[in-house]
Short mmCIF file of N, CA, C and O in Angstrom, two decimals:
data_model
loop_
_atom_site.label_atom_id
_atom_site.label_comp_id
_atom_site.label_asym_id
_atom_site.label_seq_id
_atom_site.Cartn_x
_atom_site.Cartn_y
_atom_site.Cartn_z
N GLY A 1 15.38 -9.75 59.18
CA GLY A 1 14.47 -9.35 58.15
C GLY A 1 14.36 -10.36 57.03
O GLY A 1 15.03 -11.39 57.04
N GLY A 2 13.51 -10.07 56.05
CA GLY A 2 13.26 -10.99 54.95
C GLY A 2 14.50 -11.30 54.12
O GLY A 2 14.72 -12.43 53.72
N ASP A 3 15.33 -10.27 53.85
CA ASP A 3 16.54 -10.51 53.05
C ASP A 3 17.51 -11.43 53.79
O ASP A 3 18.14 -12.28 53.17
N ALA A 4 17.62 -11.27 55.09
CA ALA A 4 18.52 -12.12 55.87
C ALA A 4 18.06 -13.57 55.86
O ALA A 4 18.87 -14.50 55.78
N VAL A 5 16.75 -13.76 55.92
CA VAL A 5 16.19 -15.11 55.87
C VAL A 5 16.50 -15.76 54.53
O VAL A 5 16.93 -16.91 54.46
N LEU A 6 16.28 -15.03 53.45
CA LEU A 6 16.55 -15.57 52.12
C LEU A 6 18.04 -15.83 51.91
O LEU A 6 18.41 -16.83 51.29
N LEU A 7 18.89 -14.97 52.44
CA LEU A 7 20.33 -15.19 52.34
C LEU A 7 20.73 -16.44 53.12
O LEU A 7 21.50 -17.27 52.62
N ARG A 8 20.19 -16.62 54.33
CA ARG A 8 20.45 -17.84 55.11
C ARG A 8 19.95 -19.06 54.34
O ARG A 8 20.62 -20.09 54.28
N GLY A 9 18.78 -18.97 53.76
CA GLY A 9 18.24 -20.07 52.97
C GLY A 9 19.11 -20.41 51.78
O GLY A 9 19.32 -21.58 51.46
N LYS A 10 19.66 -19.39 51.13
CA LYS A 10 20.54 -19.62 49.98
C LYS A 10 21.80 -20.37 50.41
O LYS A 10 22.21 -21.33 49.74
N VAL A 11 22.40 -19.96 51.51
CA VAL A 11 23.61 -20.63 52.01
C VAL A 11 23.31 -22.09 52.31
O VAL A 11 24.06 -22.99 51.90
N LEU A 12 22.22 -22.36 53.01
CA LEU A 12 21.85 -23.74 53.35
C LEU A 12 21.52 -24.54 52.10
O LEU A 12 21.90 -25.71 51.98
N TYR A 13 20.83 -23.93 51.15
CA TYR A 13 20.51 -24.60 49.89
C TYR A 13 21.80 -25.00 49.18
O TYR A 13 21.94 -26.14 48.72
N GLU A 14 22.72 -24.07 49.06
CA GLU A 14 23.96 -24.36 48.35
C GLU A 14 24.79 -25.44 49.04
O GLU A 14 25.46 -26.23 48.39
N GLN A 15 24.71 -25.50 50.37
CA GLN A 15 25.46 -26.51 51.13
C GLN A 15 24.83 -27.90 51.04
O GLN A 15 25.54 -28.90 51.08
N ASN A 16 23.51 -27.97 50.93
CA ASN A 16 22.84 -29.26 51.09
C ASN A 16 21.89 -29.68 49.98
O ASN A 16 21.63 -30.86 49.84
N CYS A 17 21.38 -28.77 49.20
CA CYS A 17 20.37 -29.11 48.20
C CYS A 17 20.90 -29.03 46.77
O CYS A 17 20.44 -29.76 45.89
N ALA A 18 21.86 -28.12 46.56
CA ALA A 18 22.35 -27.85 45.21
C ALA A 18 23.04 -29.05 44.58
O ALA A 18 23.07 -29.16 43.35
N LEU A 19 23.56 -29.95 45.38
CA LEU A 19 24.24 -31.12 44.84
C LEU A 19 23.30 -31.90 43.91
O LEU A 19 23.72 -32.36 42.85
N CYS A 20 22.06 -32.02 44.29
CA CYS A 20 21.09 -32.76 43.46
C CYS A 20 20.24 -31.84 42.57
O CYS A 20 19.96 -32.18 41.43
N HIS A 21 19.82 -30.70 43.11
CA HIS A 21 18.91 -29.82 42.37
C HIS A 21 19.64 -28.75 41.57
O HIS A 21 18.99 -27.96 40.89
N ASN A 22 20.97 -28.71 41.68
CA ASN A 22 21.84 -27.74 41.00
C ASN A 22 21.73 -26.35 41.62
O ASN A 22 20.66 -25.97 42.12
N PRO A 23 22.81 -25.58 41.59
CA PRO A 23 22.78 -24.22 42.14
C PRO A 23 21.74 -23.32 41.47
O PRO A 23 21.22 -22.40 42.10
N ASP A 24 21.43 -23.60 40.20
CA ASP A 24 20.45 -22.78 39.48
C ASP A 24 19.02 -23.29 39.62
O ASP A 24 18.11 -22.76 38.98
N GLY A 25 18.80 -24.32 40.45
CA GLY A 25 17.46 -24.85 40.68
C GLY A 25 16.87 -25.60 39.51
O GLY A 25 15.68 -25.92 39.51
N MET A 26 17.67 -25.92 38.50
CA MET A 26 17.16 -26.57 37.29
C MET A 26 17.15 -28.09 37.38
O MET A 26 16.73 -28.77 36.45
N GLY A 27 17.60 -28.65 38.50
CA GLY A 27 17.58 -30.10 38.68
C GLY A 27 18.65 -30.79 37.88
O GLY A 27 19.43 -30.16 37.16
N LYS A 28 18.72 -32.11 38.04
CA LYS A 28 19.68 -32.94 37.30
C LYS A 28 18.92 -34.08 36.66
O LYS A 28 18.17 -34.79 37.33
N LEU A 29 19.15 -34.27 35.39
CA LEU A 29 18.49 -35.32 34.62
C LEU A 29 18.63 -36.67 35.32
O LEU A 29 19.72 -37.04 35.74
N ALA A 30 17.53 -37.37 35.46
CA ALA A 30 17.47 -38.70 36.06
C ALA A 30 17.88 -38.73 37.53
O ALA A 30 18.09 -39.79 38.09
N GLN A 31 17.99 -37.54 38.17
CA GLN A 31 18.36 -37.53 39.59
C GLN A 31 17.39 -36.71 40.43
O GLN A 31 16.85 -37.22 41.40
N ALA A 32 17.20 -35.45 40.07
CA ALA A 32 16.35 -34.57 40.87
C ALA A 32 15.64 -33.57 39.96
O ALA A 32 16.26 -33.01 39.06
N PRO A 33 14.36 -33.34 40.21
CA PRO A 33 13.61 -32.43 39.35
C PRO A 33 13.97 -30.97 39.59
O PRO A 33 14.55 -30.62 40.61
N PRO A 34 13.59 -30.12 38.64
CA PRO A 34 13.84 -28.69 38.83
C PRO A 34 12.96 -28.13 39.93
O PRO A 34 11.83 -28.58 40.16
N LEU A 35 13.49 -27.13 40.61
CA LEU A 35 12.73 -26.37 41.59
C LEU A 35 12.29 -25.04 40.99
O LEU A 35 11.28 -24.49 41.40
N ALA A 36 13.06 -24.56 40.02
CA ALA A 36 12.71 -23.33 39.32
C ALA A 36 11.45 -23.57 38.50
O ALA A 36 11.41 -24.45 37.65
N GLY A 37 10.40 -22.83 38.80
CA GLY A 37 9.14 -22.96 38.07
C GLY A 37 8.32 -24.18 38.42
O GLY A 37 7.28 -24.42 37.80
N SER A 38 8.72 -24.93 39.42
CA SER A 38 7.98 -26.14 39.81
C SER A 38 6.64 -25.80 40.45
O SER A 38 6.57 -24.97 41.36
N GLU A 39 5.61 -26.48 39.99
CA GLU A 39 4.28 -26.29 40.58
C GLU A 39 4.24 -26.73 42.04
O GLU A 39 3.43 -26.24 42.83
N TRP A 40 5.10 -27.63 42.42
CA TRP A 40 5.17 -28.08 43.83
C TRP A 40 5.76 -26.99 44.70
O TRP A 40 5.34 -26.79 45.83
N VAL A 41 6.73 -26.27 44.19
CA VAL A 41 7.37 -25.18 44.92
C VAL A 41 6.46 -23.97 44.99
O VAL A 41 6.38 -23.29 46.01
N LEU A 42 5.76 -23.69 43.90
CA LEU A 42 4.97 -22.46 43.78
C LEU A 42 3.51 -22.61 44.19
O LEU A 42 2.73 -21.70 43.99
N ALA A 43 3.14 -23.73 44.78
CA ALA A 43 1.76 -23.93 45.24
C ALA A 43 1.36 -22.80 46.19
O ALA A 43 2.20 -22.21 46.89
N ALA A 44 0.07 -22.51 46.21
CA ALA A 44 -0.42 -21.43 47.07
C ALA A 44 -0.08 -21.67 48.54
O ALA A 44 0.32 -20.75 49.26
N GLY A 45 -0.25 -22.91 48.98
CA GLY A 45 0.07 -23.25 50.37
C GLY A 45 1.42 -23.94 50.44
O GLY A 45 1.95 -24.41 49.44
N VAL A 46 1.98 -24.01 51.65
CA VAL A 46 3.32 -24.57 51.82
C VAL A 46 3.35 -25.91 52.55
O VAL A 46 4.41 -26.49 52.72
N ASN A 47 2.19 -26.40 52.96
CA ASN A 47 2.17 -27.62 53.78
C ASN A 47 2.75 -28.84 53.06
O ASN A 47 3.49 -29.61 53.67
N ARG A 48 2.42 -29.03 51.80
CA ARG A 48 2.99 -30.17 51.05
C ARG A 48 4.49 -30.00 50.88
O ARG A 48 5.25 -30.95 51.01
N LEU A 49 4.90 -28.79 50.54
CA LEU A 49 6.31 -28.52 50.33
C LEU A 49 7.13 -28.80 51.59
O LEU A 49 8.23 -29.35 51.51
N ILE A 50 6.63 -28.45 52.74
CA ILE A 50 7.34 -28.70 54.00
C ILE A 50 7.49 -30.20 54.23
O ILE A 50 8.53 -30.67 54.71
N ARG A 51 6.48 -30.96 53.88
CA ARG A 51 6.50 -32.41 54.11
C ARG A 51 7.61 -33.13 53.33
O ARG A 51 8.17 -34.11 53.80
N ILE A 52 7.91 -32.65 52.14
CA ILE A 52 8.88 -33.35 51.28
C ILE A 52 10.25 -33.46 51.93
O ILE A 52 10.76 -34.57 52.10
N PRO A 53 10.89 -32.37 52.34
CA PRO A 53 12.21 -32.55 52.97
C PRO A 53 12.13 -33.10 54.39
O PRO A 53 13.12 -33.62 54.90
N GLN A 54 10.97 -33.03 55.00
CA GLN A 54 10.85 -33.52 56.37
C GLN A 54 10.87 -35.04 56.45
O GLN A 54 11.52 -35.60 57.32
N VAL A 55 10.17 -35.73 55.55
CA VAL A 55 10.14 -37.20 55.61
C VAL A 55 10.61 -37.85 54.32
O VAL A 55 10.75 -39.06 54.25
N GLY A 56 10.86 -37.05 53.29
CA GLY A 56 11.32 -37.60 52.02
C GLY A 56 10.17 -37.87 51.06
O GLY A 56 9.00 -37.71 51.40
N LEU A 57 10.54 -38.30 49.85
CA LEU A 57 9.57 -38.54 48.79
C LEU A 57 10.09 -39.69 47.94
O LEU A 57 11.26 -39.71 47.56
N ALA A 58 9.22 -40.65 47.66
CA ALA A 58 9.65 -41.81 46.88
C ALA A 58 8.57 -42.21 45.89
O ALA A 58 7.40 -42.34 46.26
N GLY A 59 8.97 -42.37 44.65
CA GLY A 59 8.04 -42.82 43.63
C GLY A 59 7.92 -41.84 42.49
O GLY A 59 8.58 -40.81 42.45
N PRO A 60 7.06 -42.15 41.53
CA PRO A 60 6.91 -41.31 40.34
C PRO A 60 6.12 -40.03 40.63
O PRO A 60 5.09 -40.07 41.29
N ILE A 61 6.67 -38.92 40.16
CA ILE A 61 6.04 -37.62 40.36
C ILE A 61 6.22 -36.79 39.08
O ILE A 61 7.25 -36.88 38.43
N GLU A 62 5.20 -36.03 38.74
CA GLU A 62 5.30 -35.16 37.58
C GLU A 62 5.66 -33.75 38.05
O GLU A 62 5.02 -33.20 38.95
N VAL A 63 6.70 -33.20 37.43
CA VAL A 63 7.14 -31.84 37.71
C VAL A 63 7.33 -31.13 36.37
O VAL A 63 8.10 -31.61 35.54
N LYS A 64 6.61 -30.04 36.20
CA LYS A 64 6.70 -29.26 34.96
C LYS A 64 6.49 -30.12 33.72
O LYS A 64 7.19 -30.00 32.74
N GLY A 65 5.54 -31.04 33.81
CA GLY A 65 5.19 -31.87 32.67
C GLY A 65 6.11 -33.05 32.41
O GLY A 65 5.92 -33.79 31.45
N GLN A 66 7.09 -33.25 33.25
CA GLN A 66 8.04 -34.35 33.08
C GLN A 66 7.91 -35.31 34.25
O GLN A 66 7.81 -34.91 35.41
N LEU A 67 7.95 -36.61 33.97
CA LEU A 67 7.84 -37.63 35.00
C LEU A 67 9.22 -37.94 35.58
O LEU A 67 10.19 -38.15 34.85
N TRP A 68 9.29 -37.97 36.90
CA TRP A 68 10.51 -38.28 37.63
C TRP A 68 10.21 -39.45 38.56
O TRP A 68 9.15 -39.50 39.16
N ASN A 69 11.14 -40.35 38.73
CA ASN A 69 11.00 -41.43 39.71
C ASN A 69 11.97 -41.12 40.84
O ASN A 69 13.18 -41.32 40.70
N LEU A 70 11.45 -40.61 41.94
CA LEU A 70 12.29 -40.07 42.99
C LEU A 70 12.51 -41.04 44.15
O LEU A 70 11.68 -41.88 44.45
N ASN A 71 13.60 -40.82 44.80
CA ASN A 71 13.90 -41.44 46.08
C ASN A 71 14.68 -40.42 46.89
O ASN A 71 15.89 -40.50 47.03
N MET A 72 13.96 -39.40 47.38
CA MET A 72 14.58 -38.32 48.13
C MET A 72 14.54 -38.63 49.61
O MET A 72 13.48 -38.93 50.16
N ALA A 73 15.68 -38.53 50.24
CA ALA A 73 15.77 -38.74 51.68
C ALA A 73 15.19 -37.56 52.44
O ALA A 73 14.95 -36.49 51.88
N ALA A 74 15.00 -37.74 53.72
CA ALA A 74 14.46 -36.70 54.60
C ALA A 74 15.57 -35.70 54.93
O ALA A 74 16.07 -35.65 56.05
N MET A 75 15.92 -34.89 53.96
CA MET A 75 17.04 -33.96 54.11
C MET A 75 16.75 -32.83 55.11
O MET A 75 17.65 -32.30 55.73
N GLY A 76 15.51 -32.46 55.27
CA GLY A 76 15.16 -31.34 56.13
C GLY A 76 15.10 -31.66 57.60
O GLY A 76 15.03 -30.75 58.44
N VAL A 77 15.13 -32.93 57.93
CA VAL A 77 15.00 -33.32 59.33
C VAL A 77 16.16 -32.79 60.18
O VAL A 77 16.03 -32.58 61.37
N MET A 78 17.29 -32.52 59.55
CA MET A 78 18.47 -32.04 60.28
C MET A 78 18.39 -30.56 60.63
O MET A 78 19.15 -30.06 61.43
N TYR A 79 17.45 -29.84 60.01
CA TYR A 79 17.35 -28.40 60.22
C TYR A 79 16.40 -28.05 61.37
O TYR A 79 15.33 -28.64 61.49
N PRO A 80 16.76 -27.03 62.16
CA PRO A 80 15.75 -26.46 63.07
C PRO A 80 14.64 -25.79 62.23
O PRO A 80 14.83 -25.52 61.03
N ASP A 81 13.51 -25.54 62.84
CA ASP A 81 12.36 -24.95 62.13
C ASP A 81 12.74 -23.71 61.33
O ASP A 81 12.33 -23.55 60.18
N GLU A 82 13.51 -22.82 61.94
CA GLU A 82 13.88 -21.56 61.29
C GLU A 82 14.71 -21.81 60.03
O GLU A 82 14.55 -21.11 59.03
N ASP A 83 15.61 -22.78 60.09
CA ASP A 83 16.46 -23.04 58.93
C ASP A 83 15.71 -23.72 57.79
O ASP A 83 15.90 -23.38 56.62
N LEU A 84 14.83 -24.68 58.12
CA LEU A 84 14.04 -25.30 57.05
C LEU A 84 13.13 -24.25 56.41
O LEU A 84 12.99 -24.21 55.19
N ALA A 85 12.55 -23.38 57.22
CA ALA A 85 11.73 -22.30 56.68
C ALA A 85 12.55 -21.40 55.76
O ALA A 85 12.09 -20.99 54.69
N ALA A 86 13.79 -21.11 56.13
CA ALA A 86 14.65 -20.25 55.32
C ALA A 86 14.99 -20.90 53.98
O ALA A 86 14.93 -20.25 52.93
N VAL A 87 15.33 -22.19 54.00
CA VAL A 87 15.64 -22.90 52.76
C VAL A 87 14.43 -22.91 51.83
O VAL A 87 14.54 -22.61 50.64
N LEU A 88 13.28 -23.26 52.37
CA LEU A 88 12.08 -23.33 51.53
C LEU A 88 11.67 -21.95 51.04
O LEU A 88 11.21 -21.80 49.90
N SER A 89 11.86 -20.93 51.86
CA SER A 89 11.56 -19.55 51.43
C SER A 89 12.48 -19.15 50.28
O SER A 89 12.04 -18.53 49.31
N TYR A 90 13.76 -19.50 50.40
CA TYR A 90 14.70 -19.22 49.31
C TYR A 90 14.27 -19.91 48.03
O TYR A 90 14.20 -19.29 46.97
N ILE A 91 13.96 -21.20 48.12
CA ILE A 91 13.54 -21.95 46.94
C ILE A 91 12.30 -21.33 46.30
O ILE A 91 12.19 -21.25 45.08
N ARG A 92 11.38 -20.84 47.11
CA ARG A 92 10.14 -20.24 46.60
C ARG A 92 10.36 -18.85 46.00
O ARG A 92 9.45 -18.28 45.39
N ASN A 93 11.58 -18.29 46.18
CA ASN A 93 11.84 -16.93 45.71
C ASN A 93 13.15 -16.79 44.94
O ASN A 93 13.66 -15.68 44.79
N ALA A 94 13.69 -17.88 44.46
CA ALA A 94 14.93 -17.85 43.66
C ALA A 94 14.61 -18.25 42.23
O ALA A 94 13.57 -18.83 41.95
N TRP A 95 15.53 -17.96 41.31
CA TRP A 95 15.47 -18.42 39.91
C TRP A 95 14.19 -18.00 39.19
O TRP A 95 13.67 -18.72 38.35
N GLY A 96 13.63 -16.86 39.55
CA GLY A 96 12.40 -16.40 38.94
C GLY A 96 11.14 -16.82 39.67
O GLY A 96 10.05 -16.37 39.33
N ASN A 97 11.27 -17.70 40.65
CA ASN A 97 10.10 -18.07 41.47
C ASN A 97 9.68 -16.87 42.31
O ASN A 97 10.53 -16.13 42.81
N LYS A 98 8.39 -16.71 42.47
CA LYS A 98 7.84 -15.65 43.31
C LYS A 98 6.67 -16.23 44.09
O LYS A 98 5.61 -16.50 43.53
N ALA A 99 6.89 -16.47 45.38
CA ALA A 99 5.83 -17.04 46.22
C ALA A 99 6.05 -16.56 47.65
O ALA A 99 7.11 -16.02 47.99
N SER A 100 5.07 -16.80 48.47
CA SER A 100 5.17 -16.39 49.87
C SER A 100 6.31 -17.13 50.57
O SER A 100 6.71 -18.22 50.16
N VAL A 101 6.82 -16.50 51.61
CA VAL A 101 7.86 -17.15 52.40
C VAL A 101 7.22 -18.20 53.31
O VAL A 101 6.01 -18.19 53.56
N VAL A 102 8.05 -19.10 53.79
CA VAL A 102 7.63 -20.14 54.72
C VAL A 102 8.10 -19.70 56.10
O VAL A 102 9.24 -19.26 56.26
N THR A 103 7.23 -19.80 57.09
CA THR A 103 7.60 -19.38 58.44
C THR A 103 8.00 -20.58 59.30
O THR A 103 7.60 -21.72 59.02
N ALA A 104 8.76 -20.29 60.33
CA ALA A 104 9.14 -21.34 61.29
C ALA A 104 7.90 -21.93 61.94
O ALA A 104 7.86 -23.14 62.23
N GLU A 105 6.88 -21.13 62.15
CA GLU A 105 5.63 -21.62 62.75
C GLU A 105 4.95 -22.62 61.84
O GLU A 105 4.40 -23.63 62.31
N GLN A 106 4.95 -22.36 60.53
CA GLN A 106 4.36 -23.31 59.58
C GLN A 106 5.13 -24.63 59.59
O GLN A 106 4.53 -25.71 59.55
N VAL A 107 6.46 -24.55 59.63
CA VAL A 107 7.28 -25.76 59.68
C VAL A 107 6.98 -26.54 60.97
O VAL A 107 6.77 -27.75 60.92
N LYS A 108 6.93 -25.85 62.07
CA LYS A 108 6.67 -26.51 63.36
C LYS A 108 5.32 -27.21 63.35
O LYS A 108 5.20 -28.34 63.84
N LYS A 109 4.30 -26.56 62.79
CA LYS A 109 2.97 -27.16 62.73
C LYS A 109 2.99 -28.46 61.93
O LYS A 109 2.45 -29.49 62.36
N VAL A 110 3.61 -28.45 60.76
CA VAL A 110 3.68 -29.65 59.92
C VAL A 110 4.48 -30.73 60.62
O VAL A 110 4.11 -31.91 60.62
N ARG A 111 5.59 -30.35 61.24
CA ARG A 111 6.40 -31.33 61.96
C ARG A 111 5.61 -31.99 63.09
O ARG A 111 5.75 -33.20 63.32
N THR A 112 4.80 -31.23 63.76
CA THR A 112 3.96 -31.78 64.83
C THR A 112 2.98 -32.79 64.24
O THR A 112 2.78 -33.87 64.80
N GLU A 113 2.38 -32.46 63.09
CA GLU A 113 1.45 -33.38 62.43
C GLU A 113 2.14 -34.66 61.98
O GLU A 113 1.52 -35.72 61.93
N LEU A 114 3.42 -34.57 61.66
CA LEU A 114 4.18 -35.72 61.15
C LEU A 114 4.90 -36.49 62.25
O LEU A 114 5.62 -37.45 61.94
N ALA A 115 4.72 -36.11 63.48
CA ALA A 115 5.44 -36.74 64.59
C ALA A 115 5.36 -38.26 64.52
O ALA A 115 4.29 -38.84 64.39
N GLY A 116 6.52 -38.90 64.53
CA GLY A 116 6.57 -40.35 64.51
C GLY A 116 6.61 -40.96 63.12
O GLY A 116 6.85 -42.15 62.98
N ARG A 117 6.37 -40.17 62.09
CA ARG A 117 6.40 -40.72 60.72
C ARG A 117 7.85 -40.82 60.25
O ARG A 117 8.60 -39.85 60.29
N SER A 118 8.20 -42.00 59.76
CA SER A 118 9.56 -42.19 59.26
C SER A 118 9.58 -42.58 57.78
O SER A 118 10.63 -42.55 57.15
N GLN A 119 8.44 -42.95 57.24
CA GLN A 119 8.37 -43.37 55.84
C GLN A 119 8.21 -42.16 54.93
O GLN A 119 7.45 -41.24 55.23
N PRO A 120 8.91 -42.17 53.79
CA PRO A 120 8.74 -41.06 52.85
C PRO A 120 7.34 -41.07 52.24
O PRO A 120 6.67 -42.10 52.21
N TYR A 121 6.93 -39.93 51.79
CA TYR A 121 5.65 -39.82 51.08
C TYR A 121 5.78 -40.42 49.69
O TYR A 121 6.80 -40.27 49.03
N ALA A 122 4.72 -41.05 49.24
CA ALA A 122 4.55 -41.35 47.82
C ALA A 122 3.87 -40.11 47.23
O ALA A 122 3.03 -39.50 47.89
N PRO A 123 4.22 -39.71 46.02
CA PRO A 123 3.61 -38.51 45.45
C PRO A 123 2.08 -38.51 45.46
O PRO A 123 1.47 -37.48 45.77
N ASP A 124 1.45 -39.63 45.15
CA ASP A 124 -0.02 -39.68 45.17
C ASP A 124 -0.56 -39.45 46.58
O ASP A 124 -1.60 -38.81 46.75
N GLU A 125 0.12 -39.96 47.57
CA GLU A 125 -0.28 -39.74 48.97
C GLU A 125 -0.10 -38.26 49.33
O GLU A 125 -0.96 -37.67 49.99
N LEU A 126 0.99 -37.67 48.89
CA LEU A 126 1.25 -36.26 49.19
C LEU A 126 0.19 -35.36 48.58
O LEU A 126 -0.21 -34.37 49.19
N LYS A 127 -0.28 -35.71 47.39
CA LYS A 127 -1.32 -34.92 46.74
C LYS A 127 -2.62 -34.86 47.55
O LYS A 127 -3.40 -33.95 47.41
N LYS A 128 -2.84 -35.86 48.40
CA LYS A 128 -4.05 -35.90 49.23
C LYS A 128 -3.96 -34.95 50.42
O LYS A 128 -4.96 -34.67 51.05
N GLU A 129 -2.75 -34.50 50.75
CA GLU A 129 -2.56 -33.55 51.85
C GLU A 129 -2.96 -32.15 51.41
O GLU A 129 -2.79 -31.79 50.25
N ALA A 130 -3.45 -31.38 52.34
CA ALA A 130 -3.82 -29.99 52.02
C ALA A 130 -2.57 -29.19 51.70
O ALA A 130 -1.52 -29.41 52.28
N GLU A 131 -2.72 -28.29 50.72
CA GLU A 131 -1.60 -27.40 50.40
C GLU A 131 -1.34 -26.56 51.62
O GLU A 131 -0.33 -26.23 52.02
#
């Protein structure tokens, strides 16, 4: 069920994402932007959000009105579709965030579109992708 998915996502987040984004989703100064209240996390669609952990993100990006210069590795590539969906669903529904969950089917679709891509997205390039 939905609660089990979010609980699985929380466990995976705490094991792999919290080091940089903090357990409270508030990010770390000069390292990783906040996920709590982030417009990237709370976008209506999830396609851009799935792309970030799948291939990484490098370059200047604005999050909640603050500029960050990121070099995020492809952390999500190690997860099966169900687990990446669970982590992203947790992020979209933790720390006051309220957004739709991410499904394994959505992750699989984006991964198929990204097949063979090894370079991280530049934020401006990511903005050109459909939400």
